[in-house]
Amino acid sequence: MITLALSKGRIFDETLPLLRSAGIEVLEDPSTSRKLILPTNQPSVRVVLVRASDVPTYVQYGGADLGVTGLDTLIEHGGAGLYQPLDLKIARCRMSVAVPKGFDYEGAVRQGSRLKVATKYLSIAKDFFATKGVHVDLVKLYGSMELAPLTGLAQAIVDLVSTGSTLLANDLIEVERIMEVSSRLVVNQGALVLKRQAMRELMDAFERAVS
Ligand code: ATP
Ligand code: MG
């Protein structure tokens, strides 16, 4: 049995076409089913639904043989124990710094003042500002980062942006692009050895589906 970890939402939705072109059909719809383990048309392949930020952990410890996770989540996890064979080029967005309209970000950075930054992505934010030589106080949030600068919790946020419409709706402006983000296939290193044949076939099928 091969177990593939996916998260509900855009990663699940955008992985489905890749699975389909590999001949794998997921037999239940997570938006209507409450099941967390979904069978596929291939008796030897199943999908488990986990929280996006838990995908690398499931794969690291062998709760799943492989999984699909955003580069953002993968960097925050650290990647220990994970083989990363493939950029699936789905769920594309970017990691950015945003501030309220009218906040002088350039000025604050130039003057070397401490910047209060709210984010879910502590590790990415910490590395980015350290490289720039900007002193930051990081505030860890689990969601709705856009609210932080509007309530005085922080002066800036580090968050994912795709169209920019959420920023716009909250009077925020993107002032820096930190990195391009897409989703990656991550593989348990032990599974690669123990289930060599089946894993190779699935990874090759993913690779063909991407290109
Ligand atoms: P959770 O809801 O469990 O806290 P999450 O909010 O990070 O996790 P999703 O919103 O489904 O989960 O995002 C999953 C992945 O999709 C992210 O890690 C990122 O790589 C990508 N992603 C997030 N936001 C966007 C976006 N606006 N456009 C494209 N891809 C995105
Ligand atoms: Mg979410």
Tab-separated table of N, CA and C in Angstrom, residues 51-166:
chain	number	residue	atom	x	y	z
A	51	ARG	N	-3.858	18.328	7.743
A	51	ARG	CA	-3.708	19.770	7.703
A	51	ARG	C	-2.449	20.123	6.892
A	52	ALA	N	-2.528	21.220	6.126
A	52	ALA	CA	-1.422	21.581	5.230
A	52	ALA	C	-0.072	21.555	5.958
A	53	SER	N	-0.029	22.145	7.137
A	53	SER	CA	1.255	22.226	7.840
A	53	SER	C	1.693	20.887	8.444
A	54	ASP	N	0.812	19.878	8.417
A	54	ASP	CA	1.180	18.558	8.940
A	54	ASP	C	1.689	17.599	7.854
A	55	VAL	N	1.564	17.971	6.601
A	55	VAL	CA	1.977	17.056	5.522
A	55	VAL	C	3.450	16.637	5.649
A	56	PRO	N	4.397	17.595	5.821
A	56	PRO	CA	5.802	17.173	5.928
A	56	PRO	C	6.045	16.242	7.114
A	57	THR	N	5.346	16.477	8.208
A	57	THR	CA	5.519	15.659	9.411
A	57	THR	C	5.021	14.233	9.174
A	58	TYR	N	3.858	14.103	8.542
A	58	TYR	CA	3.341	12.766	8.217
A	58	TYR	C	4.330	11.993	7.358
A	59	VAL	N	4.889	12.669	6.387
A	59	VAL	CA	5.800	11.982	5.471
A	59	VAL	C	7.133	11.691	6.169
A	60	GLN	N	7.616	12.631	6.956
A	60	GLN	CA	8.881	12.444	7.686
A	60	GLN	C	8.844	11.178	8.531
A	61	TYR	N	7.736	10.965	9.255
A	61	TYR	CA	7.665	9.827	10.180
A	61	TYR	C	6.992	8.604	9.586
A	62	GLY	N	6.705	8.648	8.286
A	62	GLY	CA	6.178	7.455	7.626
A	62	GLY	C	4.689	7.223	7.804
A	63	GLY	N	3.972	8.218	8.357
A	63	GLY	CA	2.506	8.135	8.393
A	63	GLY	C	1.941	8.175	6.984
A	64	ALA	N	2.724	8.755	6.082
A	64	ALA	CA	2.430	8.708	4.651
A	64	ALA	C	3.756	8.460	3.934
A	65	ASP	N	3.691	7.797	2.785
A	65	ASP	CA	4.920	7.517	2.035
A	65	ASP	C	5.384	8.731	1.257
A	66	LEU	N	4.407	9.502	0.807
A	66	LEU	CA	4.745	10.730	0.103
A	66	LEU	C	3.620	11.733	0.286
A	67	GLY	N	3.888	12.985	-0.081
A	67	GLY	CA	2.876	14.013	0.142
A	67	GLY	C	3.134	15.207	-0.756
A	68	VAL	N	2.164	16.107	-0.758
A	68	VAL	CA	2.293	17.333	-1.533
A	68	VAL	C	2.194	18.506	-0.564
A	69	THR	N	3.205	19.373	-0.605
A	69	THR	CA	3.262	20.480	0.351
A	69	THR	C	3.842	21.736	-0.291
A	70	GLY	N	3.370	22.885	0.155
A	70	GLY	CA	3.900	24.146	-0.350
A	70	GLY	C	5.347	24.341	0.081
A	71	LEU	N	6.120	25.039	-0.759
A	71	LEU	CA	7.515	25.322	-0.407
A	71	LEU	C	7.593	26.094	0.910
A	72	ASP	N	6.637	26.972	1.135
A	72	ASP	CA	6.557	27.728	2.390
A	72	ASP	C	6.511	26.787	3.601
A	73	THR	N	5.599	25.835	3.539
A	73	THR	CA	5.419	24.875	4.632
A	73	THR	C	6.639	23.975	4.778
A	74	LEU	N	7.207	23.607	3.652
A	74	LEU	CA	8.390	22.746	3.643
A	74	LEU	C	9.579	23.449	4.307
A	75	ILE	N	9.776	24.718	3.988
A	75	ILE	CA	10.884	25.470	4.600
A	75	ILE	C	10.661	25.610	6.102
A	76	GLU	N	9.429	25.918	6.494
A	76	GLU	CA	9.145	26.069	7.932
A	76	GLU	C	9.366	24.758	8.673
A	77	HIS	N	9.037	23.652	8.029
A	77	HIS	CA	9.239	22.331	8.644
A	77	HIS	C	10.725	22.016	8.779
A	78	GLY	N	11.497	22.406	7.778
A	78	GLY	CA	12.934	22.180	7.801
A	78	GLY	C	13.388	21.071	6.851
A	79	GLY	N	12.466	20.204	6.472
A	79	GLY	CA	12.779	19.196	5.451
A	79	GLY	C	13.512	17.966	5.958
A	80	ALA	N	13.685	17.843	7.285
A	80	ALA	CA	14.428	16.691	7.815
A	80	ALA	C	13.747	15.375	7.437
A	81	GLY	N	14.547	14.444	6.925
A	81	GLY	CA	14.032	13.117	6.584
A	81	GLY	C	13.220	13.064	5.306
A	82	LEU	N	13.156	14.174	4.596
A	82	LEU	CA	12.329	14.202	3.391
A	82	LEU	C	13.182	14.266	2.135
A	83	TYR	N	12.884	13.378	1.204
A	83	TYR	CA	13.469	13.474	-0.115
A	83	TYR	C	12.524	14.345	-0.941
A	84	GLN	N	13.117	15.307	-1.656
A	84	GLN	CA	12.291	16.276	-2.399
A	84	GLN	C	12.567	16.171	-3.889
A	85	PRO	N	11.910	15.235	-4.553
A	85	PRO	CA	12.278	14.970	-5.927
A	85	PRO	C	11.694	15.930	-6.964
A	86	LEU	N	10.608	16.648	-6.624
A	86	LEU	CA	9.861	17.258	-7.718
A	86	LEU	C	9.125	18.538	-7.325
A	87	ASP	N	9.283	19.567	-8.189
A	87	ASP	CA	8.437	20.756	-8.105
A	87	ASP	C	7.197	20.491	-8.953
A	88	LEU	N	6.041	20.408	-8.331
A	88	LEU	CA	4.808	20.077	-9.067
A	88	LEU	C	4.223	21.293	-9.783
A	89	LYS	N	4.737	22.484	-9.474
A	89	LYS	CA	4.338	23.727	-10.139
A	89	LYS	C	2.851	24.036	-9.983
A	90	ILE	N	2.267	23.565	-8.895
A	90	ILE	CA	0.867	23.884	-8.605
A	90	ILE	C	0.799	24.791	-7.372
A	91	ALA	N	-0.383	25.317	-7.099
A	91	ALA	CA	-0.618	26.204	-5.944
A	91	ALA	C	0.458	27.279	-5.887
A	92	ARG	N	0.645	27.941	-7.010
A	92	ARG	CA	1.720	28.938	-7.104
A	92	ARG	C	1.302	30.258	-6.477
A	93	CYS	N	2.208	30.839	-5.783
A	93	CYS	CA	1.991	32.153	-5.181
A	93	CYS	C	3.372	32.688	-4.807
A	94	ARG	N	3.428	33.723	-4.012
A	94	ARG	CA	4.731	34.228	-3.570
A	94	ARG	C	4.656	34.617	-2.104
A	95	MET	N	5.801	34.621	-1.470
A	95	MET	CA	5.899	35.069	-0.079
A	95	MET	C	6.347	36.519	-0.125
A	96	SER	N	5.600	37.394	0.535
A	96	SER	CA	5.892	38.822	0.439
A	96	SER	C	5.819	39.526	1.778
A	97	VAL	N	6.391	40.730	1.788
A	97	VAL	CA	6.220	41.640	2.918
A	97	VAL	C	5.172	42.664	2.512
A	98	ALA	N	4.219	42.917	3.390
A	98	ALA	CA	3.205	43.935	3.100
A	98	ALA	C	3.050	44.853	4.305
A	99	VAL	N	2.710	46.103	4.010
A	99	VAL	CA	2.509	47.107	5.075
A	99	VAL	C	1.249	47.913	4.740
A	100	PRO	N	0.696	48.612	5.727
A	100	PRO	CA	-0.461	49.468	5.439
A	100	PRO	C	-0.075	50.580	4.476
A	101	LYS	N	-1.019	50.954	3.621
A	101	LYS	CA	-0.834	52.110	2.741
A	101	LYS	C	-0.407	53.295	3.595
A	102	GLY	N	0.632	53.985	3.165
A	102	GLY	CA	1.040	55.168	3.925
A	102	GLY	C	2.152	54.900	4.934
A	103	PHE	N	2.416	53.634	5.244
A	103	PHE	CA	3.535	53.351	6.150
A	103	PHE	C	4.842	53.427	5.371
A	104	ASP	N	5.804	54.187	5.904
A	104	ASP	CA	7.065	54.386	5.190
A	104	ASP	C	8.023	53.226	5.486
A	105	TYR	N	7.845	52.134	4.759
A	105	TYR	CA	8.657	50.933	4.981
A	105	TYR	C	10.126	51.191	4.656
A	106	GLU	N	10.361	51.790	3.472
A	106	GLU	CA	11.740	52.078	3.064
A	106	GLU	C	12.449	52.935	4.107
A	107	GLY	N	11.733	53.943	4.577
A	107	GLY	CA	12.281	54.839	5.589
A	107	GLY	C	12.616	54.090	6.870
A	108	ALA	N	11.711	53.261	7.314
A	108	ALA	CA	11.917	52.493	8.543
A	108	ALA	C	13.139	51.586	8.409
A	109	VAL	N	13.260	50.946	7.256
A	109	VAL	CA	14.388	50.049	7.008
A	109	VAL	C	15.689	50.844	6.940
A	110	ARG	N	15.643	51.996	6.247
A	110	ARG	CA	16.834	52.832	6.082
A	110	ARG	C	17.334	53.348	7.423
A	111	GLN	N	16.407	53.757	8.256
A	111	GLN	CA	16.794	54.313	9.562
A	111	GLN	C	17.250	53.253	10.549
A	112	GLY	N	17.100	52.010	10.169
A	112	GLY	CA	17.530	50.936	11.048
A	112	GLY	C	16.651	50.767	12.281
A	113	SER	N	15.407	51.264	12.170
A	113	SER	CA	14.513	51.082	13.334
A	113	SER	C	14.011	49.633	13.404
A	114	ARG	N	13.617	49.224	14.590
A	114	ARG	CA	13.082	47.863	14.765
A	114	ARG	C	11.708	47.789	14.141
A	115	LEU	N	11.466	46.710	13.435
A	115	LEU	CA	10.194	46.544	12.746
A	115	LEU	C	9.433	45.404	13.411
A	116	LYS	N	8.160	45.656	13.686
A	116	LYS	CA	7.339	44.605	14.279
A	116	LYS	C	6.578	43.900	13.156
A	117	VAL	N	6.831	42.619	13.008
A	117	VAL	CA	6.309	41.876	11.864
A	117	VAL	C	5.477	40.689	12.343
A	118	ALA	N	4.253	40.606	11.863
A	118	ALA	CA	3.396	39.465	12.193
A	118	ALA	C	3.423	38.452	11.054
A	119	THR	N	3.525	37.189	11.389
A	119	THR	CA	3.567	36.158	10.355
A	119	THR	C	3.311	34.763	10.924
A	120	LYS	N	2.896	33.875	10.026
A	120	LYS	CA	2.811	32.455	10.355
A	120	LYS	C	4.161	31.805	10.024
A	121	TYR	N	4.982	32.501	9.238
A	121	TYR	CA	6.209	31.914	8.677
A	121	TYR	C	7.443	32.481	9.374
A	122	LEU	N	7.639	32.094	10.611
A	122	LEU	CA	8.699	32.668	11.443
A	122	LEU	C	10.074	32.461	10.851
A	123	SER	N	10.336	31.255	10.392
A	123	SER	CA	11.665	30.918	9.931
A	123	SER	C	12.018	31.686	8.644
A	124	ILE	N	11.067	31.730	7.711
A	124	ILE	CA	11.287	32.463	6.463
A	124	ILE	C	11.475	33.952	6.760
A	125	ALA	N	10.626	34.508	7.624
A	125	ALA	CA	10.713	35.941	7.949
A	125	ALA	C	12.030	36.256	8.657
A	126	LYS	N	12.399	35.393	9.595
A	126	LYS	CA	13.622	35.621	10.366
A	126	LYS	C	14.837	35.644	9.432
A	127	ASP	N	14.943	34.656	8.555
A	127	ASP	CA	16.070	34.586	7.622
A	127	ASP	C	16.084	35.767	6.659
A	128	PHE	N	14.904	36.122	6.169
A	128	PHE	CA	14.839	37.204	5.183
A	128	PHE	C	15.333	38.525	5.776
A	129	PHE	N	14.817	38.873	6.957
A	129	PHE	CA	15.207	40.156	7.541
A	129	PHE	C	16.643	40.122	8.073
A	130	ALA	N	17.081	38.963	8.501
A	130	ALA	CA	18.474	38.844	8.955
A	130	ALA	C	19.421	39.117	7.783
A	131	THR	N	19.098	38.556	6.614
A	131	THR	CA	19.923	38.763	5.418
A	131	THR	C	19.949	40.237	5.016
A	132	LYS	N	18.818	40.903	5.198
A	132	LYS	CA	18.747	42.344	4.881
A	132	LYS	C	19.407	43.203	5.945
A	133	GLY	N	19.669	42.613	7.108
A	133	GLY	CA	20.229	43.384	8.217
A	133	GLY	C	19.201	44.261	8.912
A	134	VAL	N	17.943	43.859	8.824
A	134	VAL	CA	16.874	44.624	9.478
A	134	VAL	C	16.496	43.942	10.789
A	135	HIS	N	16.430	44.733	11.862
A	135	HIS	CA	16.037	44.177	13.158
A	135	HIS	C	14.529	44.024	13.212
A	136	VAL	N	14.073	42.850	13.570
A	136	VAL	CA	12.618	42.650	13.642
A	136	VAL	C	12.218	41.990	14.959
A	137	ASP	N	11.018	42.346	15.389
A	137	ASP	CA	10.340	41.585	16.441
A	137	ASP	C	9.240	40.810	15.731
A	138	LEU	N	9.333	39.492	15.787
A	138	LEU	CA	8.358	38.670	15.070
A	138	LEU	C	7.224	38.271	15.998
A	139	VAL	N	6.011	38.405	15.475
A	139	VAL	CA	4.819	37.976	16.215
A	139	VAL	C	4.210	36.806	15.459
A	140	LYS	N	4.144	35.644	16.118
A	140	LYS	CA	3.620	34.458	15.440
A	140	LYS	C	2.088	34.465	15.429
A	141	LEU	N	1.523	34.349	14.236
A	141	LEU	CA	0.068	34.204	14.108
A	141	LEU	C	-0.226	32.923	13.342
A	142	TYR	N	-1.449	32.448	13.446
A	142	TYR	CA	-1.838	31.234	12.731
A	142	TYR	C	-2.765	31.516	11.556
A	143	GLY	N	-3.214	32.758	11.430
A	143	GLY	CA	-4.070	33.091	10.293
A	143	GLY	C	-4.386	34.576	10.279
A	144	SER	N	-5.079	35.005	9.234
A	144	SER	CA	-5.521	36.402	9.067
A	144	SER	C	-4.441	37.414	9.429
A	145	MET	N	-3.254	37.197	8.841
A	145	MET	CA	-2.137	38.105	9.085
A	145	MET	C	-2.494	39.550	8.731
A	146	GLU	N	-3.367	39.717	7.721
A	146	GLU	CA	-3.709	41.070	7.231
A	146	GLU	C	-4.260	41.955	8.332
A	147	LEU	N	-4.865	41.323	9.328
A	147	LEU	CA	-5.485	42.089	10.392
A	147	LEU	C	-4.453	42.751	11.306
A	148	ALA	N	-3.276	42.157	11.406
A	148	ALA	CA	-2.302	42.596	12.411
A	148	ALA	C	-1.910	44.072	12.271
A	149	PRO	N	-1.544	44.546	11.063
A	149	PRO	CA	-1.144	45.949	10.956
A	149	PRO	C	-2.329	46.903	11.106
A	150	LEU	N	-3.529	46.401	10.883
A	150	LEU	CA	-4.714	47.269	10.961
A	150	LEU	C	-5.160	47.465	12.398
A	151	THR	N	-4.641	46.642	13.298
A	151	THR	CA	-5.052	46.727	14.695
A	151	THR	C	-3.903	47.165	15.602
A	152	GLY	N	-2.737	47.443	14.976
A	152	GLY	CA	-1.592	47.877	15.769
A	152	GLY	C	-0.783	46.738	16.369
A	153	LEU	N	-1.129	45.517	16.021
A	153	LEU	CA	-0.375	44.367	16.519
A	153	LEU	C	1.023	44.317	15.896
A	154	ALA	N	1.135	44.790	14.656
A	154	ALA	CA	2.424	44.793	13.960
A	154	ALA	C	2.435	45.921	12.943
A	155	GLN	N	3.648	46.247	12.439
A	155	GLN	CA	3.748	47.269	11.394
A	155	GLN	C	3.743	46.657	10.007
A	156	ALA	N	4.137	45.394	9.940
A	156	ALA	CA	4.239	44.734	8.637
A	156	ALA	C	3.847	43.274	8.798
A	157	ILE	N	3.565	42.616	7.680
A	157	ILE	CA	3.306	41.175	7.706
A	157	ILE	C	4.167	40.473	6.666
A	158	VAL	N	4.436	39.210	6.908
A	158	VAL	CA	5.026	38.339	5.892
A	158	VAL	C	3.982	37.273	5.624
A	159	ASP	N	3.510	37.209	4.383
A	159	ASP	CA	2.415	36.287	4.065
A	159	ASP	C	2.464	35.903	2.593
A	160	LEU	N	1.654	34.899	2.259
A	160	LEU	CA	1.529	34.468	0.873
A	160	LEU	C	0.604	35.411	0.125
A	161	VAL	N	0.979	35.718	-1.105
A	161	VAL	CA	0.172	36.573	-1.962
A	161	VAL	C	0.008	35.856	-3.290
A	162	SER	N	-1.208	35.828	-3.824
A	162	SER	CA	-1.315	35.360	-5.205
A	162	SER	C	-1.839	36.461	-6.096
A	163	THR	N	-3.105	36.846	-5.959
A	163	THR	CA	-3.596	37.930	-6.811
A	163	THR	C	-3.355	39.301	-6.167
A	164	GLY	N	-3.238	39.332	-4.859
A	164	GLY	CA	-3.082	40.602	-4.171
A	164	GLY	C	-4.415	41.207	-3.752
A	165	SER	N	-5.524	40.518	-4.044
A	165	SER	CA	-6.832	41.118	-3.760
A	165	SER	C	-7.118	41.192	-2.256
A	166	THR	N	-6.595	40.236	-1.479
A	166	THR	CA	-6.800	40.307	-0.020
A	166	THR	C	-6.042	41.496	0.557
